[in-house]
Amino acid sequence: MGFFGNLVKGVKATAGGIYRLGKKITSNVSRHGKKLVNAGKGALDFIEKTPVVGDILRPATAVGRGVLGVAESAVNTVERADKMLDAGAEIAGRVEKLATGADQVIGAGRKFVQTGNVAHAKDALRRGQQLHHSSRAVARDARDALRR
């Protein structure tokens, strides 16, 4: 493995731990948050449907619905963060492949320098062009993921 491959391998090890911790946090917050919001909605529905008590507590239940709306929005934000973690992991995997490709281009260029064989130079050029196109696609997909 070359320089770029080793560099990405080290970054990947660190990022993998951060990813696992982030997924654990976001999935737990999302799961428990949904349960709390649904329980709160059920309780407010029960109170509002009770004949006398529902009329008396209508202002309080309106405030409660507002609070539940904010909580539901927070849970939705956590779910989006969870999806962003998945998108980031996918892009990291593609960057790892790009690093391997960069090492291959360097290796093909090194062979050309050592042997003087034009076929090795053409191979390095071809691999470099493929790497360039792949890197543009990864950058585009990363931008799209951030816009979501």
PDB file of C-alpha atoms in Angstrom:
ATOM      1  CA  MET A   1       0.000   0.000   0.000  1.00  0.00           C
ATOM      2  CA  GLY A   2       1.339   3.403  -0.939  1.00  0.00           C
ATOM      3  CA  PHE A   3       1.397   6.763   0.782  1.00  0.00           C
ATOM      4  CA  PHE A   4      -2.190   7.743  -0.023  1.00  0.00           C
ATOM      5  CA  GLY A   5      -3.542   4.318   0.874  1.00  0.00           C
ATOM      6  CA  ASN A   6      -1.771   4.394   4.255  1.00  0.00           C
ATOM      7  CA  LEU A   7      -2.967   7.935   4.916  1.00  0.00           C
ATOM      8  CA  VAL A   8      -6.585   7.055   4.172  1.00  0.00           C
ATOM      9  CA  LYS A   9      -6.289   3.832   6.192  1.00  0.00           C
ATOM     10  CA  GLY A  10      -5.331   5.836   9.294  1.00  0.00           C
ATOM     11  CA  VAL A  11      -8.058   8.404   8.764  1.00  0.00           C
ATOM     12  CA  LYS A  12     -10.575   5.617   8.122  1.00  0.00           C
ATOM     13  CA  ALA A  13      -9.744   3.915  11.418  1.00  0.00           C
ATOM     14  CA  THR A  14     -10.401   7.125  13.352  1.00  0.00           C
ATOM     15  CA  ALA A  15     -13.481   8.044  11.331  1.00  0.00           C
ATOM     16  CA  GLY A  16     -14.881   4.533  11.773  1.00  0.00           C
ATOM     17  CA  GLY A  17     -14.941   4.940  15.535  1.00  0.00           C
ATOM     18  CA  ILE A  18     -16.581   8.337  15.264  1.00  0.00           C
ATOM     19  CA  TYR A  19     -19.134   6.912  12.815  1.00  0.00           C
ATOM     20  CA  ARG A  20     -20.065   4.015  15.112  1.00  0.00           C
ATOM     21  CA  LEU A  21     -20.452   6.331  18.111  1.00  0.00           C
ATOM     22  CA  GLY A  22     -22.503   8.820  16.079  1.00  0.00           C
ATOM     23  CA  LYS A  23     -24.785   6.081  14.728  1.00  0.00           C
ATOM     24  CA  LYS A  24     -25.336   4.720  18.235  1.00  0.00           C
ATOM     25  CA  ILE A  25     -26.242   8.151  19.587  1.00  0.00           C
ATOM     26  CA  THR A  26     -28.494   9.199  16.708  1.00  0.00           C
ATOM     27  CA  SER A  27     -30.351   5.887  16.543  1.00  0.00           C
ATOM     28  CA  ASN A  28     -31.000   5.861  20.311  1.00  0.00           C
ATOM     29  CA  VAL A  29     -32.102   9.499  20.399  1.00  0.00           C
ATOM     30  CA  SER A  30     -34.347   8.951  17.400  1.00  0.00           C
ATOM     31  CA  ARG A  31     -35.928   5.770  18.753  1.00  0.00           C
ATOM     32  CA  HIS A  32     -36.552   7.096  22.271  1.00  0.00           C
ATOM     33  CA  GLY A  33     -37.571  10.527  20.998  1.00  0.00           C
ATOM     34  CA  LYS A  34     -40.243   9.022  18.741  1.00  0.00           C
ATOM     35  CA  LYS A  35     -41.583   6.976  21.656  1.00  0.00           C
ATOM     36  CA  LEU A  36     -41.797  10.056  23.900  1.00  0.00           C
ATOM     37  CA  VAL A  37     -43.448  12.194  21.231  1.00  0.00           C
ATOM     38  CA  ASN A  38     -46.009   9.499  20.433  1.00  0.00           C
ATOM     39  CA  ALA A  39     -46.756   8.954  24.137  1.00  0.00           C
ATOM     40  CA  GLY A  40     -47.195  12.705  24.616  1.00  0.00           C
ATOM     41  CA  LYS A  41     -49.565  12.935  21.665  1.00  0.00           C
ATOM     42  CA  GLY A  42     -51.584  10.023  23.009  1.00  0.00           C
ATOM     43  CA  ALA A  43     -51.837  11.628  26.431  1.00  0.00           C
ATOM     44  CA  LEU A  44     -52.940  14.958  24.962  1.00  0.00           C
ATOM     45  CA  ASP A  45     -55.498  13.238  22.744  1.00  0.00           C
ATOM     46  CA  PHE A  46     -56.902  11.410  25.786  1.00  0.00           C
ATOM     47  CA  ILE A  47     -57.111  14.626  27.813  1.00  0.00           C
ATOM     48  CA  GLU A  48     -58.746  16.569  24.976  1.00  0.00           C
ATOM     49  CA  LYS A  49     -61.354  13.832  24.410  1.00  0.00           C
ATOM     50  CA  THR A  50     -62.389  13.775  28.059  1.00  0.00           C
ATOM     51  CA  PRO A  51     -65.648  15.819  28.150  1.00  0.00           C
ATOM     52  CA  VAL A  52     -65.210  18.357  30.985  1.00  0.00           C
ATOM     53  CA  VAL A  53     -61.480  18.096  31.639  1.00  0.00           C
ATOM     54  CA  GLY A  54     -60.644  18.531  27.955  1.00  0.00           C
ATOM     55  CA  ASP A  55     -62.483  21.864  27.797  1.00  0.00           C
ATOM     56  CA  ILE A  56     -60.902  23.157  30.991  1.00  0.00           C
ATOM     57  CA  LEU A  57     -57.348  22.138  30.001  1.00  0.00           C
ATOM     58  CA  ARG A  58     -57.566  23.184  26.346  1.00  0.00           C
ATOM     59  CA  PRO A  59     -55.050  26.088  26.779  1.00  0.00           C
ATOM     60  CA  ALA A  60     -52.587  23.760  28.504  1.00  0.00           C
ATOM     61  CA  THR A  61     -52.974  21.065  25.862  1.00  0.00           C
ATOM     62  CA  ALA A  62     -52.351  23.680  23.151  1.00  0.00           C
ATOM     63  CA  VAL A  63     -49.056  24.562  24.830  1.00  0.00           C
ATOM     64  CA  GLY A  64     -48.281  20.857  25.143  1.00  0.00           C
ATOM     65  CA  ARG A  65     -48.893  20.364  21.411  1.00  0.00           C
ATOM     66  CA  GLY A  66     -46.473  23.221  20.697  1.00  0.00           C
ATOM     67  CA  VAL A  67     -43.810  21.604  22.862  1.00  0.00           C
ATOM     68  CA  LEU A  68     -44.407  18.245  21.147  1.00  0.00           C
ATOM     69  CA  GLY A  69     -44.056  19.960  17.762  1.00  0.00           C
ATOM     70  CA  VAL A  70     -40.628  21.266  18.763  1.00  0.00           C
ATOM     71  CA  ALA A  71     -39.633  17.837  20.115  1.00  0.00           C
ATOM     72  CA  GLU A  72     -40.789  16.145  16.905  1.00  0.00           C
ATOM     73  CA  SER A  73     -38.769  18.632  14.871  1.00  0.00           C
ATOM     74  CA  ALA A  74     -35.700  17.813  16.970  1.00  0.00           C
ATOM     75  CA  VAL A  75     -36.227  14.071  16.405  1.00  0.00           C
ATOM     76  CA  ASN A  76     -36.526  14.693  12.648  1.00  0.00           C
ATOM     77  CA  THR A  77     -33.256  16.649  12.732  1.00  0.00           C
ATOM     78  CA  VAL A  78     -31.540  13.737  14.501  1.00  0.00           C
ATOM     79  CA  GLU A  79     -32.888  11.353  11.847  1.00  0.00           C
ATOM     80  CA  ARG A  80     -31.427  13.587   9.125  1.00  0.00           C
ATOM     81  CA  ALA A  81     -28.093  13.567  10.964  1.00  0.00           C
ATOM     82  CA  ASP A  82     -28.260   9.770  11.020  1.00  0.00           C
ATOM     83  CA  LYS A  83     -28.750   9.715   7.250  1.00  0.00           C
ATOM     84  CA  MET A  84     -25.861  12.167   6.824  1.00  0.00           C
ATOM     85  CA  LEU A  85     -23.607   9.777   8.749  1.00  0.00           C
ATOM     86  CA  ASP A  86     -24.533   7.010   6.311  1.00  0.00           C
ATOM     87  CA  ALA A  87     -23.852   9.266   3.332  1.00  0.00           C
ATOM     88  CA  GLY A  88     -20.514  10.277   4.837  1.00  0.00           C
ATOM     89  CA  ALA A  89     -19.531   6.643   5.327  1.00  0.00           C
ATOM     90  CA  GLU A  90     -20.374   5.852   1.716  1.00  0.00           C
ATOM     91  CA  ILE A  91     -18.321   8.797   0.463  1.00  0.00           C
ATOM     92  CA  ALA A  92     -15.420   7.799   2.727  1.00  0.00           C
ATOM     93  CA  GLY A  93     -15.415   4.358   1.128  1.00  0.00           C
ATOM     94  CA  ARG A  94     -15.250   5.942  -2.298  1.00  0.00           C
ATOM     95  CA  VAL A  95     -12.397   8.230  -1.193  1.00  0.00           C
ATOM     96  CA  GLU A  96     -10.523   5.143  -0.029  1.00  0.00           C
ATOM     97  CA  LYS A  97     -10.851   3.695  -3.533  1.00  0.00           C
ATOM     98  CA  LEU A  98      -9.575   6.987  -4.968  1.00  0.00           C
ATOM     99  CA  ALA A  99      -6.502   6.795  -2.719  1.00  0.00           C
ATOM    100  CA  THR A 100      -5.815   3.279  -3.939  1.00  0.00           C
ATOM    101  CA  GLY A 101      -6.166   4.567  -7.497  1.00  0.00           C
ATOM    102  CA  ALA A 102      -3.709   7.383  -6.776  1.00  0.00           C
ATOM    103  CA  ASP A 103      -1.202   4.838  -5.503  1.00  0.00           C
ATOM    104  CA  GLN A 104      -1.682   2.823  -8.704  1.00  0.00           C
ATOM    105  CA  VAL A 105      -1.069   5.903 -10.867  1.00  0.00           C
ATOM    106  CA  ILE A 106       2.108   6.628  -8.938  1.00  0.00           C
ATOM    107  CA  GLY A 107       3.199   3.000  -9.331  1.00  0.00           C
ATOM    108  CA  ALA A 108       2.579   3.089 -13.099  1.00  0.00           C
ATOM    109  CA  GLY A 109       4.509   6.357 -13.370  1.00  0.00           C
ATOM    110  CA  ARG A 110       7.370   4.866 -11.363  1.00  0.00           C
ATOM    111  CA  LYS A 111       7.483   1.878 -13.734  1.00  0.00           C
ATOM    112  CA  PHE A 112       7.717   4.252 -16.688  1.00  0.00           C
ATOM    113  CA  VAL A 113      10.593   6.137 -15.093  1.00  0.00           C
ATOM    114  CA  GLN A 114      12.421   2.900 -14.274  1.00  0.00           C
ATOM    115  CA  THR A 115      11.905   1.154 -17.609  1.00  0.00           C
ATOM    116  CA  GLY A 116      11.392   3.983 -20.073  1.00  0.00           C
ATOM    117  CA  ASN A 117       8.574   1.924 -21.593  1.00  0.00           C
ATOM    118  CA  VAL A 118       5.946   4.170 -23.211  1.00  0.00           C
ATOM    119  CA  ALA A 119       3.220   1.608 -22.451  1.00  0.00           C
ATOM    120  CA  HIS A 120       3.724   2.284 -18.734  1.00  0.00           C
ATOM    121  CA  ALA A 121       3.383   6.013 -19.344  1.00  0.00           C
ATOM    122  CA  LYS A 122       0.152   5.461 -21.267  1.00  0.00           C
ATOM    123  CA  ASP A 123      -1.109   3.249 -18.441  1.00  0.00           C
ATOM    124  CA  ALA A 124      -0.306   5.944 -15.878  1.00  0.00           C
ATOM    125  CA  LEU A 125      -2.072   8.561 -18.007  1.00  0.00           C
ATOM    126  CA  ARG A 126      -5.151   6.355 -18.450  1.00  0.00           C
ATOM    127  CA  ARG A 127      -5.349   5.593 -14.728  1.00  0.00           C
ATOM    128  CA  GLY A 128      -4.846   9.256 -13.908  1.00  0.00           C
ATOM    129  CA  GLN A 129      -7.722  10.275 -16.178  1.00  0.00           C
ATOM    130  CA  GLN A 130      -9.984   7.635 -14.612  1.00  0.00           C
ATOM    131  CA  LEU A 131      -8.995   8.835 -11.166  1.00  0.00           C
ATOM    132  CA  HIS A 132      -9.759  12.434 -12.149  1.00  0.00           C
ATOM    133  CA  HIS A 133     -13.254  11.532 -13.366  1.00  0.00           C
ATOM    134  CA  SER A 134     -13.939   9.406 -10.302  1.00  0.00           C
ATOM    135  CA  SER A 135     -12.823  12.172  -7.956  1.00  0.00           C
ATOM    136  CA  ARG A 136     -15.138  14.662  -9.660  1.00  0.00           C
ATOM    137  CA  ALA A 137     -18.056  12.247  -9.210  1.00  0.00           C
ATOM    138  CA  VAL A 138     -17.242  11.760  -5.529  1.00  0.00           C
ATOM    139  CA  ALA A 139     -16.996  15.524  -4.990  1.00  0.00           C
ATOM    140  CA  ARG A 140     -20.359  16.036  -6.735  1.00  0.00           C
ATOM    141  CA  ASP A 141     -22.004  13.347  -4.624  1.00  0.00           C
ATOM    142  CA  ALA A 142     -20.524  14.838  -1.429  1.00  0.00           C
ATOM    143  CA  ARG A 143     -21.942  18.259  -2.329  1.00  0.00           C
ATOM    144  CA  ASP A 144     -25.343  16.691  -3.036  1.00  0.00           C
ATOM    145  CA  ALA A 145     -25.291  14.871   0.309  1.00  0.00           C
ATOM    146  CA  LEU A 146     -24.576  18.124   2.141  1.00  0.00           C
ATOM    147  CA  ARG A 147     -27.446  19.873   0.384  1.00  0.00           C
ATOM    148  CA  ARG A 148     -29.993  17.280   1.524  1.00  0.00           C
TER     149      ARG A 148
END
